Short mmCIF file of C-alpha atoms and ligand atoms in Angstrom, two decimals:
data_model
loop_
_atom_site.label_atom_id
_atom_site.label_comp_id
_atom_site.label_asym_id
_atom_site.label_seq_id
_atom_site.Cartn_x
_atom_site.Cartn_y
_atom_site.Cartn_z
CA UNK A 1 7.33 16.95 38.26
CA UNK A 2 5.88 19.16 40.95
CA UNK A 3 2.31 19.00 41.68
CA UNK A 4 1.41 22.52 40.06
CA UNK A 5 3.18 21.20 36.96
CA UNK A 6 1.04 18.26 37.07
CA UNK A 7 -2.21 20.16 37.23
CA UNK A 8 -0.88 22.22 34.23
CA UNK A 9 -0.45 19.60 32.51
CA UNK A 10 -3.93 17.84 33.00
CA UNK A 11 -5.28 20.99 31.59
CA UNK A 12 -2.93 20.93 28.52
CA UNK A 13 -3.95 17.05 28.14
CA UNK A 14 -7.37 17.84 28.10
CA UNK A 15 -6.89 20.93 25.84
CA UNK A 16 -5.16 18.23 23.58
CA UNK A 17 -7.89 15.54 23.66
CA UNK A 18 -10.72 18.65 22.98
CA UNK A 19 -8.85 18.97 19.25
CA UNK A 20 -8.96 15.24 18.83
CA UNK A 21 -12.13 13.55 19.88
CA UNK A 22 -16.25 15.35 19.52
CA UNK A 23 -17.61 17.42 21.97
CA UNK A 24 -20.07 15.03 22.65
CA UNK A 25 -17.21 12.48 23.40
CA UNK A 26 -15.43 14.85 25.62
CA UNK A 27 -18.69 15.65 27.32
CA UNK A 28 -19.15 11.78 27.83
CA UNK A 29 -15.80 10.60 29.36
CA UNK A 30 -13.37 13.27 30.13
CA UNK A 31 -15.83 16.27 31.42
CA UNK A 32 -17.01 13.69 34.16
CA UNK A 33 -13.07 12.79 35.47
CA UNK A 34 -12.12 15.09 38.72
CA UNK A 35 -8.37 14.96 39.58
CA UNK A 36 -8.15 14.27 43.45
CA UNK A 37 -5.29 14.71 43.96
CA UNK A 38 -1.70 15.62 42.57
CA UNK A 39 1.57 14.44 44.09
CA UNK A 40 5.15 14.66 42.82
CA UNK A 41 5.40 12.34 39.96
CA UNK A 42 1.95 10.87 40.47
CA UNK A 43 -1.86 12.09 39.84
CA UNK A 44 -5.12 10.81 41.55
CA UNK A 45 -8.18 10.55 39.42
CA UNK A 46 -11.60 9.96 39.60
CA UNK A 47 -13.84 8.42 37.52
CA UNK A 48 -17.51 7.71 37.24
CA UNK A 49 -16.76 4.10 36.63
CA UNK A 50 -14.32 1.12 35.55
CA UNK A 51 -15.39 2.03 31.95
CA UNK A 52 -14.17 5.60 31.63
CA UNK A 53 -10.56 4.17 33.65
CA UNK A 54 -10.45 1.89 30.79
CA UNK A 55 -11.63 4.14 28.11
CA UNK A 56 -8.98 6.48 28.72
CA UNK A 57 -6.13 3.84 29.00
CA UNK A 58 -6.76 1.91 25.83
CA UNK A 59 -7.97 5.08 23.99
CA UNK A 60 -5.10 7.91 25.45
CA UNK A 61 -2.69 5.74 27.03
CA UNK A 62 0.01 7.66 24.46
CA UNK A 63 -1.41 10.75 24.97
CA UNK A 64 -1.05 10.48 28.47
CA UNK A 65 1.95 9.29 28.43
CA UNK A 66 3.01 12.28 26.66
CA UNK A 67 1.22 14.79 28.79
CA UNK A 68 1.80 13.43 32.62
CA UNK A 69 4.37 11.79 34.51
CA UNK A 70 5.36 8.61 33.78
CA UNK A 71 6.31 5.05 35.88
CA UNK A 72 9.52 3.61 35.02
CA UNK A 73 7.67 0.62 33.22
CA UNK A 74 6.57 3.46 30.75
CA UNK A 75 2.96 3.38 32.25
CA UNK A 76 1.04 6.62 32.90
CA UNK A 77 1.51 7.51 36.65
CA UNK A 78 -2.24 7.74 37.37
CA UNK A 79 -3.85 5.95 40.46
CA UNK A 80 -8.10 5.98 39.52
CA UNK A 81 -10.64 5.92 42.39
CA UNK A 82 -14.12 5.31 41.70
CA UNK A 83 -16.58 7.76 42.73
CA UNK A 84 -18.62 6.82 45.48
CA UNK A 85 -22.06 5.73 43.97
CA UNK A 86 -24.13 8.70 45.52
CA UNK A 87 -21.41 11.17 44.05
CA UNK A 88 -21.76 9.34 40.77
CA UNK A 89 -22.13 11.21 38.07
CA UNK A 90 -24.15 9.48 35.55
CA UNK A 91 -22.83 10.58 31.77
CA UNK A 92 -24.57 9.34 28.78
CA UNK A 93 -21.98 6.68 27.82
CA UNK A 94 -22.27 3.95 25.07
CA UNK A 95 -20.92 1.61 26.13
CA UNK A 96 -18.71 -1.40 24.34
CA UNK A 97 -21.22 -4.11 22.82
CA UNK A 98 -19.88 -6.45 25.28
CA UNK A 99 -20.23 -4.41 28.51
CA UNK A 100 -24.00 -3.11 27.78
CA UNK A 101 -27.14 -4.49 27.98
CA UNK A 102 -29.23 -6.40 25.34
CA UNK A 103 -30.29 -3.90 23.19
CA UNK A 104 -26.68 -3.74 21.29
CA UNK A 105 -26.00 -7.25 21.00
CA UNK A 106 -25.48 -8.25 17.34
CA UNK A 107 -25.88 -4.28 16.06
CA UNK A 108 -22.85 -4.20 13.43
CA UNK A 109 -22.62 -0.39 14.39
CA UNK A 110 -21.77 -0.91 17.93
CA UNK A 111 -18.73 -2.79 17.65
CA UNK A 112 -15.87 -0.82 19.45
CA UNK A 113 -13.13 -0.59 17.58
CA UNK A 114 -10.86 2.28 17.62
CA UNK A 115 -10.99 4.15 13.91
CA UNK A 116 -7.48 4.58 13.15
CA UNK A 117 -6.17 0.68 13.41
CA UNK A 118 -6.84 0.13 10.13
CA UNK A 119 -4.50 -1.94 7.81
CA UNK A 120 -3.66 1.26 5.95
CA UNK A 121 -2.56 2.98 9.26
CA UNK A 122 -0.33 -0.15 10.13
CA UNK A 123 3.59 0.39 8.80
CA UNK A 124 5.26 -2.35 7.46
CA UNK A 125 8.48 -3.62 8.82
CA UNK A 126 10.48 -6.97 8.71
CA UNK A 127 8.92 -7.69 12.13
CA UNK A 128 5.45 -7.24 11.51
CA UNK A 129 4.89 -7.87 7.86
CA UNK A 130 4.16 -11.92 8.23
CA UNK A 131 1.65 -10.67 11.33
CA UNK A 132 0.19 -8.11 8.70
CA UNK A 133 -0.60 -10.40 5.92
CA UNK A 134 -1.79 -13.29 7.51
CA UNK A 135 -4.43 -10.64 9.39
CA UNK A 136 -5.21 -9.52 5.96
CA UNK A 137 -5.21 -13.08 4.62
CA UNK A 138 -7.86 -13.75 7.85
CA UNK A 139 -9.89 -10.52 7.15
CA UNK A 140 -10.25 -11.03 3.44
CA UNK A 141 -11.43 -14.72 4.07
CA UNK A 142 -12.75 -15.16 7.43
CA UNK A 143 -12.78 -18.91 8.59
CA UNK A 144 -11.24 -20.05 5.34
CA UNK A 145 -7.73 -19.75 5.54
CA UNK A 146 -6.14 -19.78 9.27
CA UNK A 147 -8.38 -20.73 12.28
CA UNK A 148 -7.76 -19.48 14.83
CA UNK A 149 -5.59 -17.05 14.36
CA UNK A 150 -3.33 -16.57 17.55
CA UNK A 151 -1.12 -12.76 17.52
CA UNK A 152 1.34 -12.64 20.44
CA UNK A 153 4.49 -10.65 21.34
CA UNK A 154 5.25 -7.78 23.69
CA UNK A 155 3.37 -4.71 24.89
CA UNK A 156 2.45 -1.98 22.31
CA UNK A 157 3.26 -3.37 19.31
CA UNK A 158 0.60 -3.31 17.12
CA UNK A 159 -1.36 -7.01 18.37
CA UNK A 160 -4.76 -4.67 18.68
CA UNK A 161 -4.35 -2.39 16.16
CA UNK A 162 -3.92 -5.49 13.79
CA UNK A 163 -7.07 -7.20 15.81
CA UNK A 164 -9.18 -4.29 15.15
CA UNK A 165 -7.92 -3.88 11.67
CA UNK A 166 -9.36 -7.42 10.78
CA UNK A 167 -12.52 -5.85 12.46
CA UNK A 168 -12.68 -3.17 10.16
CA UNK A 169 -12.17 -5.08 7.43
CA UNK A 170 -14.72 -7.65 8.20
CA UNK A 171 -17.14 -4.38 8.54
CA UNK A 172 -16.61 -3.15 5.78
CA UNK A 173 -16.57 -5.98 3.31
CA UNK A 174 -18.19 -8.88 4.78
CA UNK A 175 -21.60 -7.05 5.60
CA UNK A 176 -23.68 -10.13 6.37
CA UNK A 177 -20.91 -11.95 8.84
CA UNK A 178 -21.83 -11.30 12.51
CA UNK A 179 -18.48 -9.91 14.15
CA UNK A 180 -17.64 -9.62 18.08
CA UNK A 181 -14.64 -7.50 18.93
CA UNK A 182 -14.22 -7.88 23.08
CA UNK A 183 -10.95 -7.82 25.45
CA UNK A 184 -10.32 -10.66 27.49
CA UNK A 185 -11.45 -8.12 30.92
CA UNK A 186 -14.72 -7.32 28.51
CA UNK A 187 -15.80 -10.77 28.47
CA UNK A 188 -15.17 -11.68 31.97
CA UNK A 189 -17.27 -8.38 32.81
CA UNK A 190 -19.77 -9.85 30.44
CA UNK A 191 -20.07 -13.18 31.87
CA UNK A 192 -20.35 -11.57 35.24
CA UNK A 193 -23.09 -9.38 34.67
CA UNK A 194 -24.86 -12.66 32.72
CA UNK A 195 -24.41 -14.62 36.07
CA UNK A 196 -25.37 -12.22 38.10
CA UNK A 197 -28.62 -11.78 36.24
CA UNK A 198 -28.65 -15.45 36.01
CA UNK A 199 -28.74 -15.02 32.16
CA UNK A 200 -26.28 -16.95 31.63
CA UNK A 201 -27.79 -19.19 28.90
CA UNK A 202 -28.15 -15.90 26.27
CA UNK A 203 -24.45 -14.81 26.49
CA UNK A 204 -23.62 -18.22 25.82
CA UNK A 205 -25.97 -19.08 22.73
CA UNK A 206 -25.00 -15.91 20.92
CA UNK A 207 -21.46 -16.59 21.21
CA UNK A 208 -21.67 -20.23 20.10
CA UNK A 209 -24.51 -19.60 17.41
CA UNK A 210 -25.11 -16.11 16.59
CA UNK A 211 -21.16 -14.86 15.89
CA UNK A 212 -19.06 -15.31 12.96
CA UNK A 213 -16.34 -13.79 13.43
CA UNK A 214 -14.70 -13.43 17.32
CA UNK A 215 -11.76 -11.18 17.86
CA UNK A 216 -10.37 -11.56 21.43
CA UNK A 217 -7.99 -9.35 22.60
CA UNK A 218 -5.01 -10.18 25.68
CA UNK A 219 -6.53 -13.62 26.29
CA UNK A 220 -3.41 -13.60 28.91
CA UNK A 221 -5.93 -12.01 31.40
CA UNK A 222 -7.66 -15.66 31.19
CA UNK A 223 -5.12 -16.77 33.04
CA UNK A 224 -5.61 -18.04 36.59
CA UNK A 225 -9.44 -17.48 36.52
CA UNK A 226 -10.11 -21.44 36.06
CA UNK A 227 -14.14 -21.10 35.88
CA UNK A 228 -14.25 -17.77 33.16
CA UNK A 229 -11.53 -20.48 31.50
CA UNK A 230 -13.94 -23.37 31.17
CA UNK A 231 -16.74 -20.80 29.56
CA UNK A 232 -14.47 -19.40 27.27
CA UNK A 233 -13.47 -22.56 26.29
CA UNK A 234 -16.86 -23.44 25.59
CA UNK A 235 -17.40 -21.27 23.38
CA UNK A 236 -14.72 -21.12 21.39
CA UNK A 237 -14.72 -24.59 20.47
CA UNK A 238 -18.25 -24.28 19.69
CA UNK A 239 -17.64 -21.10 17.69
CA UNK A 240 -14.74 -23.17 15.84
CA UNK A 241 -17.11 -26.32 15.19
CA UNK A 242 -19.19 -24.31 13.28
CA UNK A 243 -16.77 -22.64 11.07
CA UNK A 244 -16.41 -19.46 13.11
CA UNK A 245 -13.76 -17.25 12.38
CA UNK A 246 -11.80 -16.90 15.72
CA UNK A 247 -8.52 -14.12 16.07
CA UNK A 248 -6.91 -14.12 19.58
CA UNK A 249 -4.63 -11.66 20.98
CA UNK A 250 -1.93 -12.24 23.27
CA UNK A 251 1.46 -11.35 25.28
CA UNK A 252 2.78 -14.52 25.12
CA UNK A 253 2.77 -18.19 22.78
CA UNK A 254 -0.03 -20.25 23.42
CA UNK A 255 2.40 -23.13 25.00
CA UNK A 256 3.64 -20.00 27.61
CA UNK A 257 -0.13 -19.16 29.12
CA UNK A 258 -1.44 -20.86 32.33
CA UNK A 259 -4.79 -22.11 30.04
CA UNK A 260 -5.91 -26.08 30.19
CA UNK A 261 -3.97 -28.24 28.08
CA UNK A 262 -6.86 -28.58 25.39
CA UNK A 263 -7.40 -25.05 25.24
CA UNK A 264 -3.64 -24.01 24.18
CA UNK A 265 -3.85 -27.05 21.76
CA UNK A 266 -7.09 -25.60 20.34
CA UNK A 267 -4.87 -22.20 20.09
CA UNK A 268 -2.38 -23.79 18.58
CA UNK A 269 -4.33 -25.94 15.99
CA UNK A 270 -4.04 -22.86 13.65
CA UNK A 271 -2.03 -20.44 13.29
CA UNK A 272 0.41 -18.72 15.44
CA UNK A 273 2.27 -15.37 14.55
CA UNK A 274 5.08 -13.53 16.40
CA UNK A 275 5.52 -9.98 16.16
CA UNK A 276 8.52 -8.37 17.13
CA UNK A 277 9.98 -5.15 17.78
CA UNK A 278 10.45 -2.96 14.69
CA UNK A 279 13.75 -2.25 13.65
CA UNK A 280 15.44 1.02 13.61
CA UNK A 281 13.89 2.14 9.49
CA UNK A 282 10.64 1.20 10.82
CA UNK A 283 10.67 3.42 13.58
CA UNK A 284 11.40 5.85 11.62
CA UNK A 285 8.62 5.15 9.07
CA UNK A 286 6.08 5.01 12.41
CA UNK A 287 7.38 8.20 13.81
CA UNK A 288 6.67 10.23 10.66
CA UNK A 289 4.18 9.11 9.62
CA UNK A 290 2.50 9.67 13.13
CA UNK A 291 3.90 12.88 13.02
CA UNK A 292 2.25 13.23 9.45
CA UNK A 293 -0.91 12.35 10.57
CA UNK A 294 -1.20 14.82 13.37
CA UNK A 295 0.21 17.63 10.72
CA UNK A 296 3.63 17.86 11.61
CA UNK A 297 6.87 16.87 9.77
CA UNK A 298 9.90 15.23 11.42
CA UNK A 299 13.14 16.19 9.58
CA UNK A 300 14.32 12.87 8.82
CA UNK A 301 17.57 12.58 10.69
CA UNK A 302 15.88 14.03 13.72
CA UNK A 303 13.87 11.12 13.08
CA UNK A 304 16.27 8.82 13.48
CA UNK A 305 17.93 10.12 16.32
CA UNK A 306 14.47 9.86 18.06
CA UNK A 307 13.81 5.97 16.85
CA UNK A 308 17.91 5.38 18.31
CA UNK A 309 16.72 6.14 21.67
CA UNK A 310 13.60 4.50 21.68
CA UNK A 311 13.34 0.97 21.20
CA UNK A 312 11.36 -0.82 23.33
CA UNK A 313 7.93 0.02 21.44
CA UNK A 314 5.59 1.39 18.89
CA UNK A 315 3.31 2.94 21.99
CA UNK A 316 6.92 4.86 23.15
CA UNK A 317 7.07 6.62 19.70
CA UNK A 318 3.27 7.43 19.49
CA UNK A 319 3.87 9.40 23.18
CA UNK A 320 7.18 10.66 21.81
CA UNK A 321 5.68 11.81 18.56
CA UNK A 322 2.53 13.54 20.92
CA UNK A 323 5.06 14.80 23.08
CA UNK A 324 6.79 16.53 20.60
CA UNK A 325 4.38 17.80 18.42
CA UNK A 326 2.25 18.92 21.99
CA UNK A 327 5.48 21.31 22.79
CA UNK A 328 6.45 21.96 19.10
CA UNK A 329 2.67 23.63 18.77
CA UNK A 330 2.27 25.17 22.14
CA UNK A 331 6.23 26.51 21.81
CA UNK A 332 5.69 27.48 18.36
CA UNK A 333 8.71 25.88 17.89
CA UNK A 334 10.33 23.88 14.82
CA UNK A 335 11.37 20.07 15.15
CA UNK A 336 14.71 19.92 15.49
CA UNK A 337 17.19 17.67 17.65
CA UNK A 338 17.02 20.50 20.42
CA UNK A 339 13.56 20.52 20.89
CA UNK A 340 13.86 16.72 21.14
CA UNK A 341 16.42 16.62 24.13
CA UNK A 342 14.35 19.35 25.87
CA UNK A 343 11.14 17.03 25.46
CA UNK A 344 12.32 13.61 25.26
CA UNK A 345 14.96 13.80 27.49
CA UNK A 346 12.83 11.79 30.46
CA UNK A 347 11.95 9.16 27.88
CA UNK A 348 14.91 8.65 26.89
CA UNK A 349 16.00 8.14 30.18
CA UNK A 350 13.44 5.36 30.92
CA UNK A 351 15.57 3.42 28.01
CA UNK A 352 17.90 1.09 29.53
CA UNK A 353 21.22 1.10 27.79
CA UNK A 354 21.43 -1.74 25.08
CA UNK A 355 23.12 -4.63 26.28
CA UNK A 356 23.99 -6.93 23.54
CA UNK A 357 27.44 -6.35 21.90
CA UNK A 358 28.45 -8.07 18.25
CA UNK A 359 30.74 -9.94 19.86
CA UNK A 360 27.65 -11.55 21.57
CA UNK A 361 25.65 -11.64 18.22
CA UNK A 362 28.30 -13.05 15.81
CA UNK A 363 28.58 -15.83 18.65
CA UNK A 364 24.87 -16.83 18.74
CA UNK A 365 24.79 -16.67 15.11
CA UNK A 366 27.78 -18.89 14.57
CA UNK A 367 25.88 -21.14 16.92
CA UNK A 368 22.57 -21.00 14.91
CA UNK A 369 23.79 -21.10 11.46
CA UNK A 370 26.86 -23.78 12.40
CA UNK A 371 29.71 -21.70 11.30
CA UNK A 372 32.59 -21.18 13.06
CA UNK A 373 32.50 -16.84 14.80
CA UNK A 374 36.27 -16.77 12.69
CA UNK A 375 35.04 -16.90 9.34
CA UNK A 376 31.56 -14.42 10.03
CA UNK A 377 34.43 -11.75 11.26
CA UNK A 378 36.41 -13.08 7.42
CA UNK A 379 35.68 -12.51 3.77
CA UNK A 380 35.01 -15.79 2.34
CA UNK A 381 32.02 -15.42 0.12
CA UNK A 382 30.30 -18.70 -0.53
CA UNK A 383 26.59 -18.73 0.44
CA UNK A 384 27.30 -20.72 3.79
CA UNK A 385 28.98 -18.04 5.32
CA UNK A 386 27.96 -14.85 3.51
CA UNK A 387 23.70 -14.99 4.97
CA UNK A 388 24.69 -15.38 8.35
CA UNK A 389 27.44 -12.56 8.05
CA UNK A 390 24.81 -10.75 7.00
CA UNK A 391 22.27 -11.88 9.36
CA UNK A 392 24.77 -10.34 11.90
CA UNK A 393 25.33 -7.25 10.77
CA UNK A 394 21.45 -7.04 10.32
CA UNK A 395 21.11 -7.84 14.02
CA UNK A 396 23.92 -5.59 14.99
CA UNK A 397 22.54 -2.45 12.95
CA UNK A 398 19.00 -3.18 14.97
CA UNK A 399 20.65 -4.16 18.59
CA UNK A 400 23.47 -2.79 18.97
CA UNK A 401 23.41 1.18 19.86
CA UNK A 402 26.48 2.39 17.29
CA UNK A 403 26.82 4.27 14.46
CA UNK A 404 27.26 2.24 11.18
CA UNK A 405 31.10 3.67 10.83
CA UNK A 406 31.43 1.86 14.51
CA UNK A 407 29.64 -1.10 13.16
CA UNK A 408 31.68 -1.67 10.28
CA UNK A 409 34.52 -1.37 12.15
CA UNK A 410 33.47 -4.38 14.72
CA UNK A 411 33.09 -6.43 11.05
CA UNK A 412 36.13 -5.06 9.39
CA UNK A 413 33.82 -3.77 6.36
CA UNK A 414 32.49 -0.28 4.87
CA UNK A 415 29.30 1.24 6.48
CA UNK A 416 28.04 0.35 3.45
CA UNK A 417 28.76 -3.12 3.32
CA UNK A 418 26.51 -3.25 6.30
CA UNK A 419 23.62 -1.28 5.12
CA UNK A 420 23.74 -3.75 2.16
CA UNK A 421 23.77 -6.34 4.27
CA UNK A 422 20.57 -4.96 6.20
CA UNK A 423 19.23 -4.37 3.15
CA UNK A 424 19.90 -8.02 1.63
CA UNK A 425 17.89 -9.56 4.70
CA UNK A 426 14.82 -7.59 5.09
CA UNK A 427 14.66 -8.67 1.27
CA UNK A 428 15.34 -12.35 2.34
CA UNK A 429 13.05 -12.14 5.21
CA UNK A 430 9.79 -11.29 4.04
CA UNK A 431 9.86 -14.46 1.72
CA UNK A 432 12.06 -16.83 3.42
CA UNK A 433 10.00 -18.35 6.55
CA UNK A 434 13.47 -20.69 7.45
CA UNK A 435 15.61 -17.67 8.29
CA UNK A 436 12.85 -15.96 9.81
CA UNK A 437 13.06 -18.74 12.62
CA UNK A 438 17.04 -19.14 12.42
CA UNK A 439 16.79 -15.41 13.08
CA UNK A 440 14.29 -15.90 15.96
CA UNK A 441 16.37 -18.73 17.72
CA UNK A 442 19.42 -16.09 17.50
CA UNK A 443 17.07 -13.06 19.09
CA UNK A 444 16.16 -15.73 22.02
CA UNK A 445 19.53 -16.89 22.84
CA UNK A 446 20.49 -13.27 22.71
CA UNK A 447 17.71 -12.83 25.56
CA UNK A 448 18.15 -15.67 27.40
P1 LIG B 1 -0.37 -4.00 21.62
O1 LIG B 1 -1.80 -4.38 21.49
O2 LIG B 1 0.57 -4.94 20.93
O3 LIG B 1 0.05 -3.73 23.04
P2 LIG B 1 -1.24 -1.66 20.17
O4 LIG B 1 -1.88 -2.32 19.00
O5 LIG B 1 -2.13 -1.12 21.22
O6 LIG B 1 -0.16 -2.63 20.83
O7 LIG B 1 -0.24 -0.54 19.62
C1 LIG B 1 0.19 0.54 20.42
C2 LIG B 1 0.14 1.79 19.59
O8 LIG B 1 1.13 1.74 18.59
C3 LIG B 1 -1.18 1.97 18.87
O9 LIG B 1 -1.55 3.31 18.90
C4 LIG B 1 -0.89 1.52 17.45
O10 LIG B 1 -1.66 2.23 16.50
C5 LIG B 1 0.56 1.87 17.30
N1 LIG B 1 1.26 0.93 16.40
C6 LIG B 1 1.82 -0.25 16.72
N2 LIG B 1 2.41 -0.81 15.66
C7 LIG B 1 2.21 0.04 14.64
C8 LIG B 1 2.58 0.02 13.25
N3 LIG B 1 3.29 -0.97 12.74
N4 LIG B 1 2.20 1.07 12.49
C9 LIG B 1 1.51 2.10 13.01
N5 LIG B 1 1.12 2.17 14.30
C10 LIG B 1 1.47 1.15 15.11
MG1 LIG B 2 -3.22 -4.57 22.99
#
């Protein structure tokens, strides 16, 4: 993208965000943001402070996404620079709960959580569904049911819109519990500022006495900061003693983080949920109803074709689906598979080609389910071989980038014998937690 481009579309971004967010908002964090400077494929901001770089990224990270260039990790191409202090503008901004001062602590209103991850926003898919009810089991009875409640998997898949949801939830229906919503940065900020003003002693009383309910989001960022560990660990425990409801976010299982050895056993001394990436009908289901929610409709088998290309996650279709509807309205143009190569052509491209072959499934299910490859590719129809067949094509349909003709070809059935299939084991999923792990130990020898 050339650096004129890039300017143009800064503008259109913040044109974008003007119809989105209040003008007091816009007057808050975007009017104060300068851009510095523009390069080919990169853009130099700067920003009052650390809070308006992070506003924007966990707020517009999509949106900007959609707008300016992109890395190859999928990551908005934006270096920030912080505005020398006498240059500092100085923009009435509220700030998170846990990044102001005093007068906010323990005011229900304050709590920063972004108003569309809601349960009711969240789509359902064989992926995320366990994730989704235990939240909802957590929200609906907060420090009775699982304790803590540990979220991991991969980036952009719905960990903080599910955190926030239990926020919400809490909010709204628990009016006299004390909730804190912080990320992991948030607190280390916190306990930063509380050392620095050697106030230390508050931060830590109000945490173990004065919360009920403690969502934490990307505790990951704990990692390799040994004395913000011990504190956090403090706390927690303490929080937990009392009957505190605690819900922790994270990248990775508890046993996978560089944390002490008794605080990954306290993570683990509840409950721990995966979440996955959705398969290809739930893609679908996010990208219109995205699309849906900004006022535009996605012909269904453009749809599709969009959710093919773009697997990796939820965050990809939200910039795809801003993307498209950004050029759609501008273009006065219709959604059609054209428009979609002319937009999403670059994101598309950032999709590296899918590796895994049914060959390479039917052989790590044969392994998982103790059956021999021979009879998965056969027609013998007692129950021993018939799930994992299944299981297979189910995997197939969602890893394997072929039409379902090609599919049924690899299996020697009908198309329609696989969307059965597919069908069969979402069904089987949702209730059955046993194939829900066989089917995880087949995903990570796939990986591995
Ligand atoms: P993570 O915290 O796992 O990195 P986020 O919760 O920030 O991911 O999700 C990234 C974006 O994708 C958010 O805008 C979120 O609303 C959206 N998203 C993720 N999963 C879903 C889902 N199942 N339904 C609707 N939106 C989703
Ligand atoms: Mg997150």
């Amino acid at each position: 993208m050339l650096a004129c481009e890039t300017q143009d579309a800064w503008t259109q971004f913040l044109e974008y965000v003007k119809t989105k967010c209040s003008m007091t908002a816009f007057g808050n964090w975007f009017s104060p943001i300068k851009v510095v400077e523009l390069k080919d494929g990169e853009i130099v901001l700067e920003v009052p402070n650390v809070f308006v770089q992070e506003y924007l990224l966990s707020n517009y990270k999509s949106e900007l996404c959609a707008f300016l260039p992109v890395q190859a990790n999928g990551e908005p191409a934006i270096r920030f620079v912080i505005a020398a202090p006498q240059q500092r503008a100085t923009p009435a901004i509220k700030m998170n709960p846990v990044e102001s001062s005093e007068d906010h602590r323990g005011n229900r209103q304050e709590i920063h959580l972004n108003p569309q991850y809601r349960f009711e926003n969240f789509i359902e898919g064989p992926s995320n569904q366990f994730a989704k009810s235990v939240a909802m089991g957590v929200a609906s009875r907060p420090g009775k049911t699982y304790n803590p409640l540990f979220i991991h998997g991969g980036v952009g898949l719905g960990k903080t819109h599910l955190l926030h949801s239990i926020g919400h939830y809490c909010l709204d229906h628990h009016k006299k519990l004390r909730i804190q919503y912080t990320t992991t940065e948030a607190f280390i900020n916190e306990l930063v500022g509380h050392l620095r003003e050697k106030s230390i002693k508050e931060m830590k009383t109000r945490y173990r006495n004065e919360i009920d309910i403690l969502l934490v989001d990307d505790i990951q960022f704990l990692q390799d900061r040994p004395n913000f560990q011990e504190e956090f660990a403090c706390m927690f425990e303490a929080l937990s003693l009392r009957g505190g409801q605690v819900v922790i976010t994270s990248d990775k299982p508890p046993s996978h983080l560089k944390l002490s050895e008794r605080t990954i056993g306290k993570m683990e001394g509840g409950l721990v949920v995966h979440m996955g990436v959705p398969d290809l009908e739930t893609r679908v289901a996010i990208l219109q109803y995205k699309a849906e929610q900004r006022g535009f409709d996605i012909p269904h088998k453009v749809a599709f074709y969009i959710a093919e290309h773009i697997h990796h996650n939820v965050r990809q279709l939200e910039g795809a689906v801003n993307r498209l509807c950004a050029h759609s309205k501008l273009l006065g143009l219709q959604i059609t598979e054209e428009l979609v190569n002319k937009t999403l052509r670059e994101m598309f491209q950032l999709i590296p080609c899918e590796k895994v072959t049914v060959e390479q499934i039917l052989k790590s299910v044969a392994a998982v389910f103790q059956v021999r490859v021979s009879d998965l590719k056969g027609s013998m129809r007692n129950k021993e071989i018939a799930l994992p067949r299944q299981v297979a094509m189910y995997l197939a349909k969602e890893m394997v980038n072929e039409s379902l003709s090609m599919l049924g070809v690899s299996f020697c059935k009908t198309h329609s014998t696989i969307l059965h299939a597919c069908k069969n084991i979402e069904e089987k999923m949702s209730a059955d937690e046993d194939l829900r792990r066989q089917m995880a130990s087949v995903r990570r020898n796939l990986a591995g």
